[in-house]
Coordinates of C-alpha atoms in Angstrom, one line a residue:
X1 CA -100.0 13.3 10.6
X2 CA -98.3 11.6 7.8
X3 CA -96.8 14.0 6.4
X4 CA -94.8 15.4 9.6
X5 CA -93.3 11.7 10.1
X6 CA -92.0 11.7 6.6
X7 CA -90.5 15.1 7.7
X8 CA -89.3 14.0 10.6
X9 CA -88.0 10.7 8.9
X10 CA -86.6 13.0 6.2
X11 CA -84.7 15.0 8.6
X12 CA -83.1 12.1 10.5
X13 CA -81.9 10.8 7.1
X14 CA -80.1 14.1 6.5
X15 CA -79.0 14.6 9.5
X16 CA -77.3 11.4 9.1
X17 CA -76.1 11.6 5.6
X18 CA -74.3 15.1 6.9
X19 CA -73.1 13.7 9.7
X20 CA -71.3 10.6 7.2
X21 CA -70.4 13.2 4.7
X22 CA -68.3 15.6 7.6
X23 CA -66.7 12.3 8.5
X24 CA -65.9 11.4 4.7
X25 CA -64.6 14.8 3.7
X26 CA -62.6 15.0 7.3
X27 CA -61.0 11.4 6.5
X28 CA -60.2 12.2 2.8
X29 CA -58.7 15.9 4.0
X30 CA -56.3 14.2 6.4
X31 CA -55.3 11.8 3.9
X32 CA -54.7 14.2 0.7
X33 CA -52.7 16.7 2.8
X34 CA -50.6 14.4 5.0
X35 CA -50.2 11.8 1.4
X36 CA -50.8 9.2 4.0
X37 CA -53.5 6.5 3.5
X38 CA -53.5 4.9 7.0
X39 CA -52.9 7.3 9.7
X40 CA -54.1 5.6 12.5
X41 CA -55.0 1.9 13.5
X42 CA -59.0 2.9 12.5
X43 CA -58.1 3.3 9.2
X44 CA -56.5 -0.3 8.5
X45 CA -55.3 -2.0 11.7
X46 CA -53.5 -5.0 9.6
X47 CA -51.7 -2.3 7.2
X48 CA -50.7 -0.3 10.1
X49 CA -49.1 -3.4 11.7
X50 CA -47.1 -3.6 8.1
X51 CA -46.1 -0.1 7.5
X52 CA -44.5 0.1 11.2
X53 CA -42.4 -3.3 10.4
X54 CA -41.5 -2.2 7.0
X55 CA -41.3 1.8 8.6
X56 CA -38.2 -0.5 11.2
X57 CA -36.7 -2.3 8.3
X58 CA -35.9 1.0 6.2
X59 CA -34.6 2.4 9.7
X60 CA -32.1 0.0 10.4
X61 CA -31.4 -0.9 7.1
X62 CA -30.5 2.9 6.6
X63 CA -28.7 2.6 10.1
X64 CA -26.5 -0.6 7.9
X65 CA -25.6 1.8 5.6
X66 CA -23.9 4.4 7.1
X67 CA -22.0 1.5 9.5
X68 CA -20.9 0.3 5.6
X69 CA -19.6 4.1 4.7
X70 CA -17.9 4.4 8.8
X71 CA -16.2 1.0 7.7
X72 CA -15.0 1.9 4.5
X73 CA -13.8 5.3 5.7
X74 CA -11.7 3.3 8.0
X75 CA -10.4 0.7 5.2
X76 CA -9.2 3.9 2.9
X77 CA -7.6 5.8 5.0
X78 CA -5.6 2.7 6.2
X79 CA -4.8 2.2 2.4
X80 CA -4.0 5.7 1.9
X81 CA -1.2 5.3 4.9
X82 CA 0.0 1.8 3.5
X83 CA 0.6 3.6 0.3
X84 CA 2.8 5.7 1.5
X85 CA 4.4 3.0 3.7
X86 CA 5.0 1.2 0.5
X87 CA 6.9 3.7 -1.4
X88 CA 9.4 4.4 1.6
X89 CA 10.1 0.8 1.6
X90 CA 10.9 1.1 -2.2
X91 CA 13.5 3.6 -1.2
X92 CA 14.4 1.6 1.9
X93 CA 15.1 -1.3 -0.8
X94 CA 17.5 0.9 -3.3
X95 CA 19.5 1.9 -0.7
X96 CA 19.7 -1.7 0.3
X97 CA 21.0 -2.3 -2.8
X98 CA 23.1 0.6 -3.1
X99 CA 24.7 -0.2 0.1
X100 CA 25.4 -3.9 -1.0
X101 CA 28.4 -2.1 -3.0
X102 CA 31.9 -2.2 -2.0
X103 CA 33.1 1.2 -4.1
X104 CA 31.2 3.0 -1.3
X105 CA 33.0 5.5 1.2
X106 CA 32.8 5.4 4.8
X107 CA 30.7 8.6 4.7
X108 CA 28.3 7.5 1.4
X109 CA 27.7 4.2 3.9
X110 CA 26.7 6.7 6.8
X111 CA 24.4 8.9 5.2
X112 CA 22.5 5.5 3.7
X113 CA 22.5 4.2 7.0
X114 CA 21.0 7.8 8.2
X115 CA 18.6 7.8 5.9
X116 CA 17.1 4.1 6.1
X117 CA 16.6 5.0 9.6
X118 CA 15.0 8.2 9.2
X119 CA 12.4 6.2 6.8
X120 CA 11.7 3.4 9.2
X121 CA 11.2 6.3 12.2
X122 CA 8.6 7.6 10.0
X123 CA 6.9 4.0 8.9
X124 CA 6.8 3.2 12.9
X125 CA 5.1 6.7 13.1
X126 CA 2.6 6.0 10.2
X127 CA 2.1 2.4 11.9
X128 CA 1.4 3.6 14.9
X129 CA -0.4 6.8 15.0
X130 CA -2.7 6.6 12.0
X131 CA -6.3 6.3 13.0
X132 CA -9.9 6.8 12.1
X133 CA -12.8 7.8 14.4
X134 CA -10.5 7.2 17.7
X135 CA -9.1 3.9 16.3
X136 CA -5.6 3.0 15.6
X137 CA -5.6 1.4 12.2
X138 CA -1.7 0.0 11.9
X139 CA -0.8 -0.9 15.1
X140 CA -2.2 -4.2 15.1
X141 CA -5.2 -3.1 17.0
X142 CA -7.6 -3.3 14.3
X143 CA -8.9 -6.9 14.2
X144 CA -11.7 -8.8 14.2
X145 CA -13.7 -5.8 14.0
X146 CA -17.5 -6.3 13.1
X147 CA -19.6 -4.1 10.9
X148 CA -23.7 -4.6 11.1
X149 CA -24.6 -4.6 7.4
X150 CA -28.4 -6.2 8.6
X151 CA -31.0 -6.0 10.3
X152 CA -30.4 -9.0 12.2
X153 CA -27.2 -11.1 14.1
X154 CA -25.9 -12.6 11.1
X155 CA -25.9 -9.9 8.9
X156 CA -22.3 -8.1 9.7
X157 CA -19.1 -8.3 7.9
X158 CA -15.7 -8.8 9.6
X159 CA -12.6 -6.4 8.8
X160 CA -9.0 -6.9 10.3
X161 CA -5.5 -4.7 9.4
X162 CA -1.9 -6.7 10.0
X163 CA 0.3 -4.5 12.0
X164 CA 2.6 -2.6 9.9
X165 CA 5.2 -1.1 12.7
X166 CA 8.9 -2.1 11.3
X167 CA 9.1 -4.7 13.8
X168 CA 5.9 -6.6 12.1
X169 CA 7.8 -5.9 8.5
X170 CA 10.5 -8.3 7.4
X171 CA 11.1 -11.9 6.2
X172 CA 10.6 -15.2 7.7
X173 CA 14.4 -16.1 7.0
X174 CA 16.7 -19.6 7.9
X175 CA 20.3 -19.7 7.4
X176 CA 21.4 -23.4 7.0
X177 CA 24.6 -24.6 8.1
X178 CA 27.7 -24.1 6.2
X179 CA 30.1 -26.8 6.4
X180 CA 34.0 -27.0 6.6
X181 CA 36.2 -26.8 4.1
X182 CA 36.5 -30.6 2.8
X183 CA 40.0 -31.8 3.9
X184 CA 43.1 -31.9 1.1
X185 CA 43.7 -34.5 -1.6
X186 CA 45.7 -34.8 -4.6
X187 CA 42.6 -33.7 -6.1
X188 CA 38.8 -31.9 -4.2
X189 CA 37.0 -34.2 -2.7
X190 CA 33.5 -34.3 -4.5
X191 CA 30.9 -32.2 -2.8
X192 CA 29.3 -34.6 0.2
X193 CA 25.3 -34.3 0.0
X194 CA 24.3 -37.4 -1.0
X195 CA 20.5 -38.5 -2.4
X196 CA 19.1 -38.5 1.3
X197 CA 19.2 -35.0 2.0
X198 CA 16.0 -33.7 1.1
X199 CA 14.5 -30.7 2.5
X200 CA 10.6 -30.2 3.3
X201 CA 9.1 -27.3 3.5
X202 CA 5.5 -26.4 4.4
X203 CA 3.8 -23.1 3.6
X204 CA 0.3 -22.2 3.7
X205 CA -1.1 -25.6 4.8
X206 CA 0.9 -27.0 2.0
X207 CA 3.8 -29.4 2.0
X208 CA 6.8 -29.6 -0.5
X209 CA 9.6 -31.8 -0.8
X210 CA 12.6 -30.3 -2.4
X211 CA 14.2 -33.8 -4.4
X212 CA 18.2 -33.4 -3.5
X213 CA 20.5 -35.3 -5.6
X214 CA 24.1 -36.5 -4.4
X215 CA 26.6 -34.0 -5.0
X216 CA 24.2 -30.9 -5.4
X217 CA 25.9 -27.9 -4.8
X218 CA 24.2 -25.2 -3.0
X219 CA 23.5 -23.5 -6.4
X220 CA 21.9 -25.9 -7.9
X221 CA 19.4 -26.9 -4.9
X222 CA 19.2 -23.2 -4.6
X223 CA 17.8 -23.2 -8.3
X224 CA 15.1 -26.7 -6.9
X225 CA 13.6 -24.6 -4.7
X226 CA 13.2 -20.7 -6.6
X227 CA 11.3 -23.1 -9.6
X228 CA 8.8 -24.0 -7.0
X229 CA 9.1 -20.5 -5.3
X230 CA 5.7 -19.6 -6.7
X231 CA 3.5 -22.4 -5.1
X232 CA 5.2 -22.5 -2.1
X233 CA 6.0 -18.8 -1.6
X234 CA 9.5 -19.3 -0.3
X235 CA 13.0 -18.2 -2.1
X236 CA 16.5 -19.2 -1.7
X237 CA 19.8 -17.8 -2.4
X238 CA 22.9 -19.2 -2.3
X239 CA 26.2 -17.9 -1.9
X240 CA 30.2 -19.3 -0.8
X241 CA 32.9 -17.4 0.9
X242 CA 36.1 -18.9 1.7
X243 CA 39.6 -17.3 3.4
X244 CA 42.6 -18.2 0.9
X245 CA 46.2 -17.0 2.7
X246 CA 49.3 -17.1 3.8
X247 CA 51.0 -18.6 7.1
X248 CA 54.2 -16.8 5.8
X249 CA 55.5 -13.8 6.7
X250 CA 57.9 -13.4 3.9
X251 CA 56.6 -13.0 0.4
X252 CA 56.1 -16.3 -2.0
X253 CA 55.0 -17.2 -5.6
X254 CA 52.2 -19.0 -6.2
X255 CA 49.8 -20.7 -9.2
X256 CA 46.8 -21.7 -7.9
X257 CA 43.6 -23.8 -9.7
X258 CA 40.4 -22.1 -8.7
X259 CA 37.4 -24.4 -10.3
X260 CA 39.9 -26.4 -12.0
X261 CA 41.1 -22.8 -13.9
X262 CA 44.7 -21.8 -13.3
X263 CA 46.0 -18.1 -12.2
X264 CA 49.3 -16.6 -13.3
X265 CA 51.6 -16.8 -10.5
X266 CA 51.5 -14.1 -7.8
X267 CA 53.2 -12.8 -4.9
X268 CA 51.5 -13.4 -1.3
X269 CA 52.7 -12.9 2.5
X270 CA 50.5 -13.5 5.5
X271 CA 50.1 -9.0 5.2
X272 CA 49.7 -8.8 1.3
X273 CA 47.4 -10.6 -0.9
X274 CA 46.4 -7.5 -3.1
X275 CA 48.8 -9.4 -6.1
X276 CA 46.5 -12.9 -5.5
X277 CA 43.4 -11.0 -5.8
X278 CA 44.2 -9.4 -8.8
X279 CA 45.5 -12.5 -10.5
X280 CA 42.2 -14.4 -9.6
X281 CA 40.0 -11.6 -10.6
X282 CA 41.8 -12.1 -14.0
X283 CA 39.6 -15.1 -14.4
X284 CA 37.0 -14.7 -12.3
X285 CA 34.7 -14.7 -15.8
X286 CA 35.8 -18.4 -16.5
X287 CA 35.1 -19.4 -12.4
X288 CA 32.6 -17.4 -11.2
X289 CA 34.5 -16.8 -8.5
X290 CA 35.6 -13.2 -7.1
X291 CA 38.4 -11.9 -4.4
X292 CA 38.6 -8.9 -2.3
X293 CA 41.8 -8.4 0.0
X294 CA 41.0 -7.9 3.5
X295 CA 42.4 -5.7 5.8
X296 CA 44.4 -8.5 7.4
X297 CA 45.9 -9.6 4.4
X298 CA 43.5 -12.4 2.7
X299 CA 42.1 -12.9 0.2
X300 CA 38.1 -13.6 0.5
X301 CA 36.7 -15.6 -2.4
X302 CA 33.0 -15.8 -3.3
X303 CA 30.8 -16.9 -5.6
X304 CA 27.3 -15.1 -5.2
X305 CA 25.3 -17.8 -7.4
X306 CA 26.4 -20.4 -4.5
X307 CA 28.3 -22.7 -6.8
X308 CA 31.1 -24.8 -4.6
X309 CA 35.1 -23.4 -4.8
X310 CA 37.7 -25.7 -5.5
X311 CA 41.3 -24.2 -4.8
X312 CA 44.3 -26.4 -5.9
X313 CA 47.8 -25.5 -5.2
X314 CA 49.7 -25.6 -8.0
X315 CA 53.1 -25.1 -6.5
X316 CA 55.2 -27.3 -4.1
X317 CA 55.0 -24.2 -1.6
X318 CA 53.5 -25.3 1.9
X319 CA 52.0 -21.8 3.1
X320 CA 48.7 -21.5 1.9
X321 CA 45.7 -22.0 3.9
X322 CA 41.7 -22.0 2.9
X323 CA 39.2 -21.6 5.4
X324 CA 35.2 -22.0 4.9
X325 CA 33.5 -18.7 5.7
X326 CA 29.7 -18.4 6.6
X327 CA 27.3 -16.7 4.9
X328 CA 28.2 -13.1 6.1
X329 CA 31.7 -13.8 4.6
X330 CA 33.3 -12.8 7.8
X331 CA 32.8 -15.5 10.4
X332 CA 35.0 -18.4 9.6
X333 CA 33.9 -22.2 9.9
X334 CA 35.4 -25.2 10.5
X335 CA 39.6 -25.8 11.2
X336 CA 41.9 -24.1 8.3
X337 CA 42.8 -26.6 5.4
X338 CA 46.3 -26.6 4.5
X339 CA 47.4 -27.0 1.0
X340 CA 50.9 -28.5 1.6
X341 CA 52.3 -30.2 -1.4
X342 CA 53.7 -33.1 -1.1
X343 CA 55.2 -33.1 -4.3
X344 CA 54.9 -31.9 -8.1
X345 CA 52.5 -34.1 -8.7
X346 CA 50.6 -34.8 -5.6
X347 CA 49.2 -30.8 -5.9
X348 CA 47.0 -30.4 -2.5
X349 CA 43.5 -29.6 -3.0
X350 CA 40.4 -28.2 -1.1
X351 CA 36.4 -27.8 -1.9
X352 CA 34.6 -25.2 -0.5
X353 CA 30.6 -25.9 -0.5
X354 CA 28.1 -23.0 -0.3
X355 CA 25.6 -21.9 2.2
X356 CA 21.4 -21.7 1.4
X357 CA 19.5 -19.4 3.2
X358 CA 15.4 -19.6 2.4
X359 CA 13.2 -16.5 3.1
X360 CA 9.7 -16.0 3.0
X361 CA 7.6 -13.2 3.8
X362 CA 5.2 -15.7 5.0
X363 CA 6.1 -18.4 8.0
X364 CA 7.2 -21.7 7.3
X365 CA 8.8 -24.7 8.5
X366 CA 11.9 -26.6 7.4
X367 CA 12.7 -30.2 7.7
X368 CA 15.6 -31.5 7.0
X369 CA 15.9 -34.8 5.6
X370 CA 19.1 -37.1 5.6
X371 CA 22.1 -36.0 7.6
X372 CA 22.2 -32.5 9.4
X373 CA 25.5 -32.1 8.6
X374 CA 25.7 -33.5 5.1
X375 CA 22.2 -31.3 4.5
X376 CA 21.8 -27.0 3.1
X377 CA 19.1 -26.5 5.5
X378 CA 17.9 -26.5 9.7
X379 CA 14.8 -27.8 10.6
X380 CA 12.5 -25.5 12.5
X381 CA 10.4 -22.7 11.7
X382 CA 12.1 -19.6 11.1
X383 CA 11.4 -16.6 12.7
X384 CA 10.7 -13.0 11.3
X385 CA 13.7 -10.9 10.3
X386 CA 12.5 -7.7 10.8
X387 CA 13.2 -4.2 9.2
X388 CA 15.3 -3.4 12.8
X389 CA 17.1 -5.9 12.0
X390 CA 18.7 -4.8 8.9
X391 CA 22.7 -4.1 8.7
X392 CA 24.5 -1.7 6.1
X393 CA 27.8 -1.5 7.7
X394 CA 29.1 -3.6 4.9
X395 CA 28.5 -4.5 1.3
X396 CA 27.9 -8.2 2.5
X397 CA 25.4 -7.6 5.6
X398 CA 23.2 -5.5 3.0
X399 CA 23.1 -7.7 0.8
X400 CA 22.2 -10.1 2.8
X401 CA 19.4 -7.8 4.1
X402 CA 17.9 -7.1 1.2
X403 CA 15.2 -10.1 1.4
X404 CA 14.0 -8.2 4.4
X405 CA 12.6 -4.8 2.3
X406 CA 11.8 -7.7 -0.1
X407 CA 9.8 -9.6 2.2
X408 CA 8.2 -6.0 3.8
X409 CA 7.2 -4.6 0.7
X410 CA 5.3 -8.4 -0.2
X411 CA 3.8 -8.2 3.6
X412 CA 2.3 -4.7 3.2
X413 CA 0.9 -5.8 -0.6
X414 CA -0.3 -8.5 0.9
X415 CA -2.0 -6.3 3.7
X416 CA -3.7 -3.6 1.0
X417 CA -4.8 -6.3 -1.0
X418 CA -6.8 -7.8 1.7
X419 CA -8.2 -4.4 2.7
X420 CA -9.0 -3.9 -0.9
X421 CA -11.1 -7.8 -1.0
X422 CA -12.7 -6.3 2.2
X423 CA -13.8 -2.9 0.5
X424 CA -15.0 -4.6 -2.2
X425 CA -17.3 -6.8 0.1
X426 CA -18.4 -3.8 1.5
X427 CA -19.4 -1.6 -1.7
X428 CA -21.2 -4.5 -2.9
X429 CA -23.0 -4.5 0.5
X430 CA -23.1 -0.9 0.3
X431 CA -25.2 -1.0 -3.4
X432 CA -27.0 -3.7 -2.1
X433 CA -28.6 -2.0 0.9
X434 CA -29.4 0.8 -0.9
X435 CA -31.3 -0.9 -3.7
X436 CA -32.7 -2.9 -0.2
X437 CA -34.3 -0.1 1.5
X438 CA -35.6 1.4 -2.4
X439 CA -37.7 -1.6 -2.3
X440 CA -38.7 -1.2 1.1
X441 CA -40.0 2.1 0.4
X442 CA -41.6 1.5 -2.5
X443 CA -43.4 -1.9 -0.4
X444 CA -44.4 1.0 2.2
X445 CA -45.8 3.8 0.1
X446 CA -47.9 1.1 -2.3
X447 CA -49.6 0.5 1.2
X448 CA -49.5 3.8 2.9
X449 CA -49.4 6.3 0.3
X450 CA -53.0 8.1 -0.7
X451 CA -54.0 7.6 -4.0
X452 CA -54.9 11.1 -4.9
X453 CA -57.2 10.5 -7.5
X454 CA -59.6 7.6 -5.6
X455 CA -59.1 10.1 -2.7
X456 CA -60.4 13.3 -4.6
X457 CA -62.7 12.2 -6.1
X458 CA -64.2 10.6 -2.3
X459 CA -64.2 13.5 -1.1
X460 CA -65.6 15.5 -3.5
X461 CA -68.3 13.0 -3.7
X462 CA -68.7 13.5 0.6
X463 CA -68.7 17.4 -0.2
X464 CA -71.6 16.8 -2.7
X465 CA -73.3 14.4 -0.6
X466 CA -72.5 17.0 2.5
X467 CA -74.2 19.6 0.5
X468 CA -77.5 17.5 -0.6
X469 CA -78.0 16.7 2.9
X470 CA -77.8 20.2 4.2
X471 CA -80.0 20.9 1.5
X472 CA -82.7 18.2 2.1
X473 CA -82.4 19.0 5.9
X474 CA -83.3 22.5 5.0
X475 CA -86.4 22.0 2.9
X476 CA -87.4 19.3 5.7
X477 CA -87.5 22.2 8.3
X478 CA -89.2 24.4 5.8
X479 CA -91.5 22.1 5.8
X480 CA -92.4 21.8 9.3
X481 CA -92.7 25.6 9.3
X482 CA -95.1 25.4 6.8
X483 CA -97.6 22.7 8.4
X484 CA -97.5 24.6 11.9
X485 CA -98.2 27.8 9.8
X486 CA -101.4 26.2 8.2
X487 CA -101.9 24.7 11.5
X488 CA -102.3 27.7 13.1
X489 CA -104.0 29.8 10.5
X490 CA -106.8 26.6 10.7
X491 CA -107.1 27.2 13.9

């Protein structure tokens, strides 16, 4: 009788053992082929719990990555279309220039003008029908747009592109006032700013005061403000037109004093001033000062550096006349100034002060200190001149046009260099995320991934444990066969 309970004991046991062993070799099995350590909540409840919260971070962190790639998709191909907006405002700027000449033809003039507008056609197209993934990307649309780079709320980075349609190109310009022609004297009255005018300007948060002295010409507070251009962004140019002719019909000789520099005489009637203008051209290297005969018989003066005109009349002759001109050196200002001699020596004389216009491809405001009408600039804040608004149908209007391409060309660097900050942001995010979900999976496969060799060598252990059992289990029911066989030959 003891014998057959340590059988039967014997038997349990192996039953048992092969019973543990299947469950051990089944467990490892699942593990080496799917590579996975915990495949179910049995295995390791708490790891589970990690690998599905590190399994959601690698999800959306790979989700942040491609939203980084959609973004920066967007950012190039707006470059790639600035770009090219760039270079037709280069052109757009040389013919500026070139049509700021006065040895152009009527038909050279035309085809410029043709061709500026051709270009700015095809900058409103670019502007307005470049896209990416159904969004407009120039046409002002594309702001405040928010990228996910993160898993959670705060993680997003925000891109925006400035509208680059011609009518959002241009510079922020003010023309100040221009004043009369100061009335005659035996000699010019000395320019009229005095020490009160000062301008201020504010740019960019910042405020500057431009220090104006008594008697500064236009030139010279001109030359103030370009020495401060780089802090505060804004330029100014100066130039002074003025009307010199005849009230006569009938032809008279004159000597005139231009900046205190005397002409040869000349012939001029209130129809012909081509012999004045060539006579003052003859030293307009010692005055600065240059004349073009109009086609009602004038003579306009300027001096592009802004610098003021003094004309003296050198004879006792009582027909000439000055008149102020504005900046466009066509619209006159102020009453005509007549330089009547009284006698040889009482010579009538006039001063002629220049006109300041500031421009900005950024917005400001002006204010001007002192006496409006003693002061070179309006208080205010200018509004944008844009690339519609540029003229070629003279020399003068396109040169006074050309701060427009200047300011355009500064607005859409200023645009691609911001785009260019942003795609920076965004590679570095980019790399970031990357090397992010690396070490993600690396955290999730030291927890989930088998260890092969542990593994194997578990369930080869199981197999051999699987085997003794079936083994022992065998020899225990030999052994029960034996003991009924004795049993029965006993009996």
């Amino acid at each position: 009788m003891t014998f057959y309970s340590i059988t039967d004991a014997t038997q349990r046991l192996a039953i048992r053992g092969m019973s543990e062993a299947k469950r051990v070799v089944n467990d490892s099995m699942e593990k080496l082929s799917t590579g996975i350590r915990v495949n179910s909540g049995a295995d390791n409840p708490a790891d589970l719990a990690k690998i599905s919260r590190l399994t959601a971070q690698i999800r959306s962190t790979s989700q942040a990555v491609r939203n980084v790639n959609e973004a920066l998709s967007d950012l190039e191909i707006a470059d790639v279309a600035l770009a090219e907006i760039s270079d037709m405002l280069a052109r757009m700027e040389e013919i500026t220039v070139e049509a700021s000449s006065e040895a152009l033809s009527t038909t050279d003039r035309t085809t410029l003008t043709d061709e500026f507008g051709l270009l700015k056609q095809e900058v409103e197209s670019l502007a307005r029908n470049t896209k990416s993934n159904g969004s407009y990307l120039l046409d002002g649309s594309y702001s405040g747009r928010n990228f996910q780079v993160g898993p959670d709320s705060a993680s997003t980075i925000t891109a925006s592109i400035s509208e680059a349609t011609p009518t959002s190109l241009g510079s922020y310009s003010s023309m100040g006032p221009t004043r009369d022609a100061l009335a005659a004297a035996q000699t010019a009255t000395a320019n009229t700013t005095t020490g009160s005018e000062d301008i201020v300007l504010t740019a960019n948060g910042i405020t500057t005061t431009i220090d104006v002295g008594a008697n500064d010409s236009a030139k010279t507070v001109a030359g103030k403000i370009n020495a401060l251009s780089n802090e505060t962004g804004i330029s100014a140019e100066a130039t002074t037109f003025a009307y010199l002719f005849s009230t006569n019909a009938s032809s008279a000789n004159y000597t005139i004093k231009i900046n205190d520099t005397s002409t040869s005489s000349f012939a001029i009637s209130s129809s012909d001033a081509t012999d004045a203008v060539s006579k003052i051209n003859l030293i307009s290297a010692t005055t600065g000062v240059s004349a073009s005969a109009t086609s009602d018989g004038k003579v306009l003066l300027q001096d592009p550096d802004g610098d003021d005109i003094t004309i003296e009349n050198a004879n006792s002759g009582t027909d000439l006349d000055v008149q102020a001109l504005q900046n466009d050196g066509t619209t006159t200002q102020g009453s005509e100034i007549s330089l009547a001699a009284g006698a040889s020596t009482n010579n009538d004389a006039t001063r002629v002060i220049g006109t300041l216009k500031l421009d900005s491809s950024q917005g400001f405001t002006i204010s001007q200190s002192g006496s409006s009408s003693l002061g070179y600039a309006t208080s205010g804040t200018p509004s944008l001149s844009s690339l519609n608004s540029v003229d070629l149908s003279s020399a003068t209007k396109a040169a006074n046009s050309s701060a427009i391409l200047s300011g355009a060309s500064e607005q859409i660097a200023a645009i691609r260099g911001n785009l260019g900050a942003t795609e920076s942001r965004l590679n570095y995010a980019g790399s970031f995320l990357e090397e992010f979900k690396g070490s993600l999976s690396q955290a999730k496969g030291r927890i989930s991934d088998t260890d092969f060799a542990v593994e194997s060598a578990r369930l080869a252990k199981a197999m051999v444990l699987q085997k003794t059992s079936t083994a022992l289990l065998s020899q225990a029911n030999a052994s029960q066969a034996l003991v009924l066989t004795l049993l029965k030959e006993a009996s």
